[in-house]
Coordinates of C-alpha atoms in Angstrom, one line a residue:
M58 CA 10.8 -26.8 22.1
R59 CA 12.4 -24.4 24.7
G60 CA 14.2 -21.0 24.1
I61 CA 15.0 -19.9 20.5
L62 CA 13.8 -21.5 17.3
V63 CA 16.0 -20.8 14.3
I64 CA 14.4 -21.7 10.8
L65 CA 17.2 -22.2 8.2
L66 CA 16.5 -22.3 4.5
L67 CA 19.1 -23.9 2.5
L68 CA 18.6 -22.2 -0.8
C69 CA 20.1 -24.0 -4.0
S70 CA 20.2 -21.7 -6.8
G71 CA 21.7 -21.4 -10.3
F72 CA 21.7 -17.7 -10.8
I73 CA 24.6 -16.3 -12.7
S74 CA 27.1 -13.4 -11.5
A75 CA 28.8 -13.4 -8.0
Q76 CA 27.1 -14.9 -5.2
Q77 CA 25.4 -12.2 -3.1
P78 CA 22.1 -11.7 -1.1
G79 CA 19.5 -9.3 -2.6
L80 CA 15.9 -8.2 -2.5
V81 CA 14.0 -9.4 -5.5
Q82 CA 10.6 -8.1 -6.6
L83 CA 7.7 -10.2 -6.4
D84 CA 6.4 -12.1 -9.7
H85 CA 2.8 -12.3 -8.2
N86 CA 0.8 -10.1 -5.9
P87 CA -0.4 -12.6 -3.1
V88 CA -3.2 -10.2 -2.0
L89 CA -4.7 -9.8 -5.5
I90 CA -4.4 -13.5 -6.2
N91 CA -6.6 -14.3 -2.9
Q92 CA -9.3 -12.2 -4.4
P93 CA -12.1 -13.3 -6.4
P94 CA -11.1 -13.4 -10.2
Q95 CA -11.5 -9.8 -11.8
K96 CA -12.1 -8.5 -15.2
S97 CA -10.0 -5.5 -16.2
S98 CA -12.9 -3.5 -17.4
L99 CA -16.2 -2.7 -15.7
K100 CA -17.6 -0.4 -18.2
A101 CA -20.0 -2.8 -19.8
A102 CA -21.6 -3.6 -16.6
Q103 CA -22.2 0.1 -15.3
N104 CA -22.6 2.8 -18.0
I105 CA -22.1 5.6 -15.7
L106 CA -21.9 9.3 -16.6
L107 CA -20.3 11.5 -13.6
S108 CA -20.6 15.1 -13.0
L109 CA -18.0 17.5 -11.3
P110 CA -16.4 17.4 -8.9
F111 CA -14.2 14.2 -9.3
I112 CA -12.4 13.5 -6.3
D113 CA -10.6 10.2 -5.3
D114 CA -7.7 9.8 -2.7
F115 CA -7.9 6.1 -2.5
S116 CA -8.5 6.0 1.1
Y117 CA -11.2 3.5 1.1
N118 CA -11.0 -0.3 2.3
S119 CA -10.5 -2.2 -1.1
V120 CA -7.6 -3.5 -2.9
Y121 CA -9.3 -2.1 -6.2
P122 CA -10.3 1.4 -7.4
D123 CA -13.8 2.6 -6.6
P124 CA -16.1 1.2 -9.8
A125 CA -18.4 4.5 -9.1
L126 CA -15.5 6.4 -10.5
W127 CA -13.3 4.2 -12.5
E128 CA -14.2 1.9 -15.3
N129 CA -11.3 -0.7 -14.8
N130 CA -9.5 -2.0 -11.8
M131 CA -5.9 -2.9 -12.9
V132 CA -4.1 -1.0 -10.3
F133 CA -3.6 -2.0 -6.7
I134 CA -5.1 0.2 -4.1
N135 CA -2.9 -0.1 -0.8
N136 CA -1.0 1.7 2.0
D137 CA 2.2 -0.3 1.8
Y138 CA 4.0 0.8 -1.2
P139 CA 4.0 4.9 -0.9
V140 CA 6.3 6.9 1.1
Q141 CA 4.5 9.8 3.0
P142 CA 1.5 10.1 0.7
P143 CA -0.8 13.1 0.9
S144 CA -3.5 10.8 2.5
L145 CA -3.9 7.2 3.3
G146 CA -4.2 4.9 0.3
V147 CA -2.7 5.1 -3.3
A148 CA -3.2 3.6 -6.5
T149 CA -0.1 1.6 -7.5
F150 CA 1.0 0.9 -11.1
D151 CA 3.3 -1.9 -11.8
A152 CA 3.8 -5.0 -14.0
L153 CA 0.8 -7.0 -12.7
D154 CA -2.7 -7.3 -13.9
A155 CA -6.0 -7.2 -11.7
N156 CA -5.5 -10.7 -10.6
G157 CA -1.8 -10.1 -9.4
Q158 CA -0.2 -11.8 -12.3
I159 CA 2.5 -10.4 -14.5
Y160 CA 1.0 -9.4 -17.8
S161 CA 1.5 -12.1 -20.8
A162 CA 3.2 -9.2 -22.8
G163 CA 5.8 -8.9 -20.0
G164 CA 9.5 -9.1 -21.3
K165 CA 12.7 -6.9 -21.5
K166 CA 11.2 -4.8 -24.2
Q167 CA 8.9 -2.1 -23.0
F168 CA 5.2 -2.7 -22.8
Y169 CA 2.1 -0.9 -21.6
A170 CA 0.8 -2.4 -18.4
D171 CA -1.8 -0.9 -16.0
T172 CA -4.4 1.5 -16.9
L173 CA -6.8 3.5 -14.6
T174 CA -9.6 5.0 -16.7
S175 CA -12.3 7.3 -15.4
H176 CA -16.0 6.8 -16.2
P177 CA -17.3 9.4 -18.8
I178 CA -17.7 12.8 -17.2
D179 CA -20.4 15.5 -18.1
L180 CA -18.2 18.6 -19.0
G181 CA -21.2 20.0 -21.2
V182 CA -22.6 21.9 -18.5
A183 CA -23.2 25.7 -19.3
G184 CA -20.9 28.0 -17.5
L185 CA -17.9 25.7 -16.8
Q186 CA -14.7 27.5 -16.8
N187 CA -11.2 26.9 -15.9
V188 CA -11.3 23.1 -15.5
Y189 CA -8.0 21.6 -14.1
L190 CA -7.0 18.2 -13.5
S191 CA -4.6 17.6 -10.4
F192 CA -2.9 14.5 -8.9
F193 CA 0.1 13.6 -6.8
Y194 CA 2.6 11.0 -8.0
Q195 CA 5.6 9.2 -6.8
P196 CA 8.4 6.8 -8.5
Q197 CA 9.4 3.6 -6.7
G198 CA 8.2 4.2 -3.2
M199 CA 8.8 0.8 -1.4
G200 CA 8.8 -1.0 -4.4
D201 CA 11.1 -1.1 -7.7
A202 CA 12.4 2.1 -9.3
P203 CA 11.2 2.7 -12.7
E204 CA 14.0 3.3 -15.3
E205 CA 14.1 6.4 -17.5
G206 CA 12.0 5.1 -20.2
D207 CA 9.5 3.4 -18.1
S208 CA 7.0 6.2 -18.0
L209 CA 3.8 7.4 -16.1
I210 CA 1.4 8.7 -18.7
L211 CA -1.8 10.7 -18.5
Q212 CA -4.2 10.9 -21.5
F213 CA -7.3 12.6 -22.4
K214 CA -10.3 11.6 -24.7
L215 CA -13.1 13.5 -26.4
A216 CA -16.5 12.0 -26.1
D217 CA -17.0 11.7 -29.8
S218 CA -13.6 10.4 -30.6
K219 CA -11.8 7.0 -30.1
E220 CA -8.5 8.8 -29.9
W221 CA -6.6 9.2 -26.6
R222 CA -4.3 12.4 -26.6
S223 CA -1.2 12.1 -24.3
V224 CA -1.1 15.4 -22.3
W225 CA 1.4 14.5 -19.7
N226 CA 4.2 12.0 -19.0
C227 CA 7.1 11.4 -16.7
P228 CA 10.2 9.5 -17.1
G229 CA 11.2 6.8 -14.4
S230 CA 13.5 7.5 -11.3
T231 CA 14.4 6.5 -8.0
V232 CA 11.9 7.2 -5.1
Q233 CA 11.1 11.2 -4.6
P234 CA 8.6 12.9 -2.5
F235 CA 5.2 13.0 -4.0
K236 CA 4.7 15.8 -6.5
Q237 CA 1.4 17.5 -7.6
V238 CA 0.7 18.0 -11.1
L239 CA -1.9 20.4 -12.5
I240 CA -3.2 20.1 -16.1
P241 CA -5.6 22.7 -17.7
L242 CA -8.3 21.4 -20.0
G243 CA -8.7 23.1 -23.5
N244 CA -12.2 24.2 -24.3
D245 CA -12.5 21.3 -26.9
Y246 CA -12.7 18.9 -23.9
Y247 CA -16.0 21.0 -22.6
Q248 CA -18.5 18.4 -23.6
T249 CA -20.4 15.5 -22.2
G250 CA -18.5 12.2 -22.1
F251 CA -15.1 13.4 -21.5
Q252 CA -12.5 11.0 -20.1
F253 CA -9.0 10.7 -18.6
R254 CA -6.6 7.6 -17.9
F255 CA -3.4 7.0 -16.5
M256 CA -1.0 4.4 -17.7
N257 CA 2.5 3.1 -17.2
I258 CA 5.1 1.6 -19.6
V259 CA 7.1 -1.2 -17.8
S260 CA 10.2 -3.4 -18.8
L261 CA 11.1 -6.6 -17.2
E262 CA 14.7 -7.6 -16.2
T263 CA 15.3 -11.0 -17.9
S264 CA 19.1 -11.2 -17.9
E265 CA 19.2 -13.5 -14.9
E266 CA 17.5 -16.8 -14.4
G267 CA 14.8 -16.4 -11.8
R268 CA 14.9 -12.6 -11.2
T269 CA 12.2 -11.7 -13.9
S270 CA 9.7 -10.2 -11.7
N271 CA 7.3 -7.4 -10.8
A272 CA 9.0 -3.9 -11.5
D273 CA 8.7 -0.2 -12.2
H274 CA 6.4 0.9 -9.6
W275 CA 4.4 4.2 -9.7
H276 CA 1.9 5.6 -7.0
I277 CA -0.7 8.3 -7.6
D278 CA -2.9 10.0 -5.0
Y279 CA -5.5 12.7 -4.6
V280 CA -6.7 12.7 -8.3
R281 CA -9.0 16.0 -8.6
L282 CA -11.1 17.4 -11.4
F283 CA -13.3 20.5 -11.1
D284 CA -13.8 24.0 -12.4
G285 CA -13.1 27.3 -11.2
R286 CA -9.3 26.6 -10.6
N287 CA -6.0 28.2 -11.8
E288 CA -2.5 27.0 -12.2
N289 CA -1.7 28.1 -8.4
D290 CA -4.6 26.0 -7.1
T291 CA -2.4 23.3 -5.2
A292 CA -3.8 23.5 -1.8
I293 CA -6.4 20.7 -0.5
F294 CA -8.7 21.6 2.2
D295 CA -7.8 18.4 4.1
V296 CA -5.9 17.2 7.0
A297 CA -5.3 13.6 6.5
M298 CA -3.8 10.4 8.0
I299 CA -0.8 9.5 5.9
T300 CA 0.4 6.3 7.4
P301 CA -1.4 3.3 8.9
V302 CA -1.6 2.2 12.5
Q303 CA 1.2 -0.5 12.9
T304 CA 1.5 -3.5 15.1
L305 CA 2.2 -3.0 18.6
I306 CA 4.3 -6.1 19.1
Q307 CA 8.1 -5.3 18.9
G308 CA 9.7 -7.4 16.0
Y309 CA 6.6 -9.2 15.1
Q310 CA 3.2 -8.7 13.5
S311 CA 1.7 -11.6 15.3
I312 CA 2.7 -14.2 18.0
P313 CA 0.7 -16.9 19.9
W314 CA -1.6 -15.8 22.4
N315 CA -0.2 -18.0 25.2
Q316 CA 3.4 -16.4 24.5
F317 CA 2.2 -13.0 24.4
Q318 CA 0.5 -13.3 27.8
I319 CA 3.9 -14.3 29.3
A320 CA 6.1 -11.8 27.5
F321 CA 3.8 -8.7 26.9
A322 CA 6.0 -6.5 29.4
S323 CA 9.1 -7.1 27.2
L324 CA 7.2 -7.1 23.7
M325 CA 4.7 -4.3 23.9
K326 CA 5.8 -1.2 22.2
P327 CA 5.5 1.8 25.1
Q328 CA 3.5 3.9 22.7
I329 CA 0.9 4.0 19.9
G330 CA 1.2 6.7 17.1
M331 CA -0.5 8.5 14.2
T332 CA 1.0 10.4 11.5
Y333 CA -0.9 13.1 9.7
K334 CA -0.5 16.1 7.2
N335 CA -2.0 19.4 6.5
N336 CA -2.5 19.4 2.9
D337 CA -3.8 23.0 3.1
N338 CA -1.8 26.2 2.4
V339 CA -3.0 27.8 5.8
T340 CA -2.9 26.7 9.4
R341 CA -5.5 24.3 10.6
W342 CA -6.4 22.8 13.9
V343 CA -6.8 18.9 14.7
A344 CA -8.9 18.0 17.6
D345 CA -9.8 14.9 19.7
R346 CA -6.9 12.9 18.7
M347 CA -8.1 9.2 19.7
F348 CA -6.8 5.7 19.9
E349 CA -9.4 2.9 20.3
F350 CA -8.8 -0.8 21.1
T351 CA -11.8 -3.1 20.5
D352 CA -11.7 -6.7 21.6
L353 CA -13.4 -8.3 18.5
Y354 CA -14.4 -11.4 20.4
T355 CA -16.3 -9.4 23.3
S356 CA -16.8 -5.9 21.6
H357 CA -15.2 -4.5 24.5
K358 CA -13.6 -1.0 24.0
V359 CA -10.9 1.0 25.5
Q360 CA -10.2 4.4 24.5
I361 CA -7.3 6.8 24.9
A362 CA -7.7 10.4 24.2
S363 CA -5.0 13.3 23.7
A364 CA -4.9 16.5 25.7
G365 CA -6.8 18.8 23.7
S366 CA -6.3 20.2 20.1
E367 CA -3.1 21.0 18.3
Q368 CA -2.2 23.7 15.5
I369 CA -0.8 22.2 12.4
E370 CA 1.0 24.4 9.8
A371 CA 0.6 24.5 6.0
E372 CA 2.2 21.4 4.5
Q373 CA 3.5 20.3 7.9
I374 CA 3.5 16.4 8.8
I375 CA 3.2 15.6 12.5
T376 CA 3.7 12.2 14.3
Y377 CA 1.8 12.1 17.6
N378 CA 2.6 9.4 20.0
E379 CA 0.5 8.4 23.0
D380 CA 2.0 6.2 26.1
I381 CA 0.2 2.9 26.5
R382 CA 0.0 0.1 28.9
N383 CA -1.2 -3.3 27.7
P384 CA -4.4 -2.9 26.2
F385 CA -4.8 -6.4 25.0
T386 CA -7.1 -8.0 27.9
T387 CA -9.8 -10.5 27.1
P388 CA -11.3 -13.6 28.5
S389 CA -10.4 -15.6 25.5
I390 CA -8.1 -18.4 26.2
D391 CA -6.4 -19.8 23.1
S392 CA -6.4 -16.7 20.8
A393 CA -7.4 -12.9 20.8
Y394 CA -8.4 -10.4 18.2
F395 CA -8.2 -6.6 18.5
E396 CA -9.1 -3.7 16.2
L397 CA -6.8 -1.0 16.7
K398 CA -8.1 2.4 15.5
S399 CA -6.5 6.1 15.6
Y400 CA -8.7 8.9 14.4
F401 CA -9.0 12.7 14.9
M402 CA -11.6 15.4 14.3
T403 CA -11.0 18.4 11.8
D404 CA -13.2 21.0 10.0
A405 CA -16.5 20.1 8.7
G406 CA -15.3 20.3 5.0
D407 CA -12.3 18.0 5.3
K408 CA -12.6 14.4 3.6
K409 CA -13.5 12.3 6.6
E410 CA -12.6 8.9 5.1
N411 CA -8.9 9.6 5.6
D412 CA -9.4 10.8 9.2
T413 CA -9.1 7.2 10.4
A414 CA -6.5 4.5 10.3
V415 CA -7.2 0.7 11.4
F416 CA -5.1 -2.1 12.2
Y417 CA -6.2 -5.6 13.1
Q418 CA -3.9 -7.3 15.8
L419 CA -4.4 -11.1 15.8
F420 CA -2.9 -13.4 18.5
K421 CA -3.4 -17.0 17.6
D422 CA -1.1 -20.0 17.4
F423 CA 1.9 -18.5 15.1
F424 CA 4.8 -16.1 15.1
A425 CA 4.9 -13.9 12.0
R426 CA 7.5 -11.0 11.2
D427 CA 5.8 -9.9 8.0
D428 CA 2.4 -8.3 7.6
G429 CA 1.2 -10.6 4.9
I430 CA 1.7 -8.0 1.9
P431 CA 5.2 -8.6 0.9
E432 CA 6.8 -5.5 -1.1
T433 CA 9.8 -7.8 -2.1
G434 CA 11.4 -11.2 -1.9
Y435 CA 14.7 -12.2 -0.5
G436 CA 17.3 -14.6 -2.2
I437 CA 20.8 -15.6 -2.8
Y438 CA 21.9 -15.5 -6.4
G439 CA 25.1 -15.7 -8.2
N440 CA 27.9 -18.1 -8.7
N441 CA 28.4 -20.8 -6.1
A442 CA 25.2 -20.1 -4.4
Q443 CA 24.3 -23.7 -4.2
G444 CA 24.0 -24.8 -0.6
T445 CA 23.7 -21.2 0.8
Q446 CA 21.9 -20.9 4.1
V447 CA 19.7 -18.2 5.3
A448 CA 18.6 -18.1 9.0
V449 CA 15.6 -16.5 10.5
R450 CA 15.2 -16.5 14.2
Y451 CA 12.2 -16.6 16.4
E452 CA 12.2 -16.4 20.3
T453 CA 9.8 -18.3 22.5
Y454 CA 8.9 -17.2 25.9
R455 CA 7.5 -20.4 27.3
P456 CA 7.8 -24.3 26.2
D457 CA 5.9 -24.8 23.2
S458 CA 5.6 -27.1 20.1
L459 CA 6.4 -26.3 16.5
R460 CA 3.7 -27.9 14.2
A461 CA 4.2 -26.0 11.0
I462 CA 6.0 -23.4 9.0
D463 CA 4.4 -21.0 6.5
V464 CA 6.8 -19.7 3.7
Y465 CA 5.7 -17.5 0.7
F466 CA 8.2 -18.8 -1.9
N467 CA 8.1 -16.0 -4.5
P468 CA 7.1 -17.4 -7.9
V469 CA 9.4 -16.3 -10.7
A470 CA 8.9 -16.2 -14.7
K471 CA 8.9 -19.5 -16.5
D472 CA 9.1 -21.3 -13.1
A473 CA 12.8 -21.2 -13.3
T474 CA 13.5 -22.3 -9.6
S475 CA 11.3 -25.4 -10.0
K476 CA 14.6 -27.6 -10.7
Y477 CA 16.2 -26.6 -7.4
I478 CA 15.7 -28.1 -4.0
F479 CA 14.8 -25.9 -1.0
Q480 CA 15.5 -27.5 2.3
I481 CA 13.9 -26.4 5.7
V482 CA 15.9 -27.2 8.9
I483 CA 14.8 -26.2 12.6
W484 CA 17.0 -25.9 15.4
A485 CA 16.2 -25.7 19.1
D486 CA 18.1 -23.7 21.6
D487 CA 18.6 -26.0 24.5
K488 CA 20.2 -24.2 27.4
G489 CA 22.2 -22.1 25.0

């Protein structure tokens, strides 16, 4: 086929209310579904006692929380849902379990969904004073806004008790900037085996057929528990990346290698960037900002360095862009695979795991606009939605053959859309 490919979905639907397009939250998390089956609790297998300080900014390469710090894994660790977090990686609370499925208790009535529970912590050490727990939180982000009654909750538990005490909660709202919370621990918690946990309360929309789906997102970051603090101890000695590296192909996450070789001059973004934040309350310096491109087939590396160090003020966010020419060169014929890495150097005491961001640029035999981690679905619903057409356009740059189409059809509660027919139609643009 030459020129422009257009994929048209004829969506037949029976949703009530007026016909309209709209974004719909996902009923499943396809990333978690593709992981090995998970048990929600890891405590029985680990029996861990932690010491202070307890620090987790979720900046590691996993979709589950660190089992060395947390005894369950219901939350989703990711870079896709938050908006300008304090550092790369957040723990996202939603209506899905550890395997990416809606909880069986899900419905219009409120229910407890995700829980993130620390391993027992030794606070019985002599001389401990002024222990505070702090964390950042954000409602909605790029996901669904929790309603006012859909709360995020923090609870504490004494070592010799089965009772969890609620010490903080926040009602739902639309997206807000990340906000830090500091909670002092009373003297009765200064004992071996103290634990804390975060929980969320969720309610699902069930009024329209086919729209019951994941909902009520919360995101937390930079959980810290240690002594010698006070109510004004909000600064973090850390300059951190806050956004991941993005695709360098304009309009696409991936395109076929033989297409890119023809069209790289028009498709390549002219710059690569990094965005980072000074979480401290004093001016800091960032040095040796680097971009590195590695051909994963041959291990050949190309590096681009910035000109010197740069000062960053307290709480400031900086986006730094560097001009690039096409870094994607390889002897490979039918595909190519590159690692894109951005990183910088900061003071020795900084947390180093969040100084680096990585993206994998794949050129194979397909066009893809999505990054494979969908935050929402798209559909047509309402009266007279039957026969509605939705078009998605892909432009080719050399003659090619279309052999397959991959679509993620969003599963919905009770499999409500299984009675409708989805037709896929393809056009080829022949000389306009």
